[in-house]
């Protein structure tokens, strides 16, 4: 007589995947950290992340709370995150971070152009004109002279700021 818990030789065996408590806890911690990142976002950036209404409301609540209430709300968000697919949320957050990095890189490039124009004058303006022929060469030369005078006189860099704004406008037309 065969036992009840034994399978017949022609039946397939089911593969049982065992997950340790530590692994489950680590997964929950990752989801909670993802929730914390959501709470740190500004409302405009939060709208770009695909969230369910319930999760979005919980994140908005956590943004209002302080201290212990915030900690509990973050745990609640972590619990809610277990029931949603975190991949689209992670992708949206990565895009937001990358966009910020790109913006920062562009602003640094603009600052480099400005500094070159203030230091080198006409040669830097010519180099800028090769990239952006629509730039106002005469105004740039005028501002470059003004900026170098301000720098020598240790005055506020009003002309340098104006050069920066002109170059920023050119970069805005480029994209």
XYZ file of C-alpha atoms in Angstrom:
175
model
C 0.000 0.000 0.000
C 1.387 3.424 -1.024
C 1.689 6.283 1.400
C -0.363 9.432 0.860
C 2.600 11.844 0.821
C 4.516 9.920 -1.824
C 4.033 10.764 -5.477
C 3.676 8.233 -8.202
C 6.817 7.886 -10.366
C 5.107 9.445 -13.409
C 4.114 12.686 -11.560
C 6.410 15.676 -11.798
C 7.984 16.950 -8.635
C 7.334 20.568 -7.740
C 10.380 22.680 -7.140
C 10.151 24.454 -3.830
C 12.178 27.639 -3.529
C 13.068 28.443 0.028
C 13.684 32.058 0.913
C 15.336 32.851 4.202
C 13.914 35.366 6.645
C 17.041 37.473 6.207
C 16.515 37.644 2.463
C 12.874 38.632 2.928
C 13.860 41.302 5.434
C 16.542 42.689 3.111
C 13.993 42.885 0.295
C 11.617 44.775 2.595
C 14.392 47.181 3.601
C 15.142 47.889 -0.075
C 11.461 48.628 -0.705
C 11.299 50.883 2.348
C 14.364 52.820 1.132
C 12.670 53.211 -2.242
C 9.654 54.612 -0.379
C 11.928 57.011 1.510
C 13.310 58.265 -1.808
C 9.754 58.919 -2.955
C 9.036 60.918 0.202
C 12.102 63.104 -0.424
C 10.891 64.119 -3.905
C 9.287 67.460 -4.634
C 5.594 67.310 -5.638
C 6.386 68.140 -9.278
C 8.879 65.263 -9.511
C 6.546 62.927 -7.619
C 3.900 63.355 -10.318
C 6.310 61.860 -12.856
C 6.581 58.603 -10.888
C 3.931 55.950 -11.628
C 2.221 55.373 -8.270
C -1.177 54.036 -7.304
C -3.512 56.617 -5.745
C -3.239 54.975 -2.353
C 0.573 54.926 -2.419
C 0.760 58.511 -3.706
C -1.520 59.639 -0.861
C 0.635 57.795 1.695
C 3.768 59.489 0.312
C 2.114 62.926 0.493
C 1.102 62.222 4.094
C 4.660 61.197 4.984
C 5.928 64.471 3.547
C 3.714 66.368 5.999
C 4.592 64.310 9.092
C 7.485 64.843 11.472
C 9.479 62.551 13.774
C 7.745 59.371 14.970
C 4.676 59.759 12.754
C 6.958 60.055 9.729
C 8.895 56.933 10.725
C 5.675 54.932 11.076
C 4.368 56.286 7.785
C 7.623 55.259 6.069
C 7.162 51.740 7.415
C 3.605 51.769 6.115
C 4.842 52.885 2.690
C 7.386 50.058 2.761
C 4.561 47.613 3.510
C 2.505 49.018 0.621
C 5.512 48.745 -1.687
C 5.501 44.963 -1.179
C 2.258 44.782 -3.152
C 3.346 46.859 -6.155
C 5.918 46.270 -8.859
C 8.904 48.421 -7.796
C 10.608 48.305 -11.199
C 8.644 51.133 -12.928
C 9.094 53.286 -9.822
C 12.847 52.600 -9.775
C 13.121 53.410 -13.497
C 11.288 56.725 -12.999
C 13.564 57.648 -10.066
C 16.659 56.787 -12.110
C 15.436 59.040 -14.927
C 14.864 61.902 -12.478
C 18.372 61.498 -11.030
C 19.930 61.341 -14.493
C 18.055 64.446 -15.621
C 19.411 66.305 -12.616
C 22.950 65.140 -13.420
C 22.586 66.262 -17.039
C 21.316 69.679 -15.977
C 24.237 70.064 -13.584
C 26.714 69.129 -16.323
C 25.202 71.701 -18.689
C 25.385 74.433 -16.043
C 29.063 73.599 -15.409
C 29.754 73.825 -19.138
C 28.064 77.231 -19.282
C 30.200 78.419 -16.354
C 33.337 77.214 -18.147
C 32.402 79.176 -21.274
C 31.745 82.279 -19.183
C 35.077 81.979 -17.381
C 36.907 81.463 -20.690
C 35.266 84.545 -22.175
C 36.130 86.694 -19.154
C 39.746 85.428 -19.048
C 40.613 85.075 -22.757
C 38.305 87.618 -24.371
C 38.112 87.582 -28.183
C 39.647 84.138 -28.749
C 37.051 82.494 -26.472
C 34.257 84.512 -28.075
C 35.386 83.280 -31.508
C 35.310 79.685 -30.250
C 31.795 80.228 -28.891
C 30.713 81.792 -32.197
C 31.815 78.615 -34.028
C 29.372 76.605 -31.890
C 26.631 79.233 -31.772
C 26.789 81.580 -34.800
C 23.539 83.246 -33.715
C 25.244 84.689 -30.618
C 25.615 88.480 -30.372
C 29.388 88.902 -30.842
C 29.420 92.646 -30.200
C 27.461 92.347 -26.956
C 29.684 89.481 -25.769
C 32.859 91.526 -26.399
C 31.376 94.473 -24.576
C 30.397 92.303 -21.594
C 33.799 90.555 -21.573
C 35.607 93.914 -21.297
C 33.178 95.016 -18.592
C 33.597 91.746 -16.681
C 37.389 91.937 -16.710
C 37.228 95.542 -15.414
C 34.836 94.440 -12.663
C 37.177 91.588 -11.761
C 40.222 93.889 -11.586
C 38.298 96.438 -9.532
C 36.975 93.670 -7.262
C 33.409 94.718 -7.957
C 30.351 92.441 -8.111
C 30.433 90.394 -11.356
C 27.332 91.879 -12.982
C 28.677 91.571 -16.539
C 29.860 87.999 -15.922
C 26.350 87.100 -14.798
C 24.947 88.631 -17.958
C 27.415 86.602 -20.073
C 26.267 83.510 -18.213
C 22.623 84.285 -18.996
C 23.421 84.865 -22.682
C 25.221 81.518 -22.952
C 22.443 79.784 -21.028
C 19.941 81.158 -23.544
C 22.100 79.812 -26.396
C 22.170 76.364 -24.738
C 18.411 76.511 -24.344
C 18.001 77.089 -28.096
C 20.327 74.127 -28.778
C 18.179 71.518 -27.039
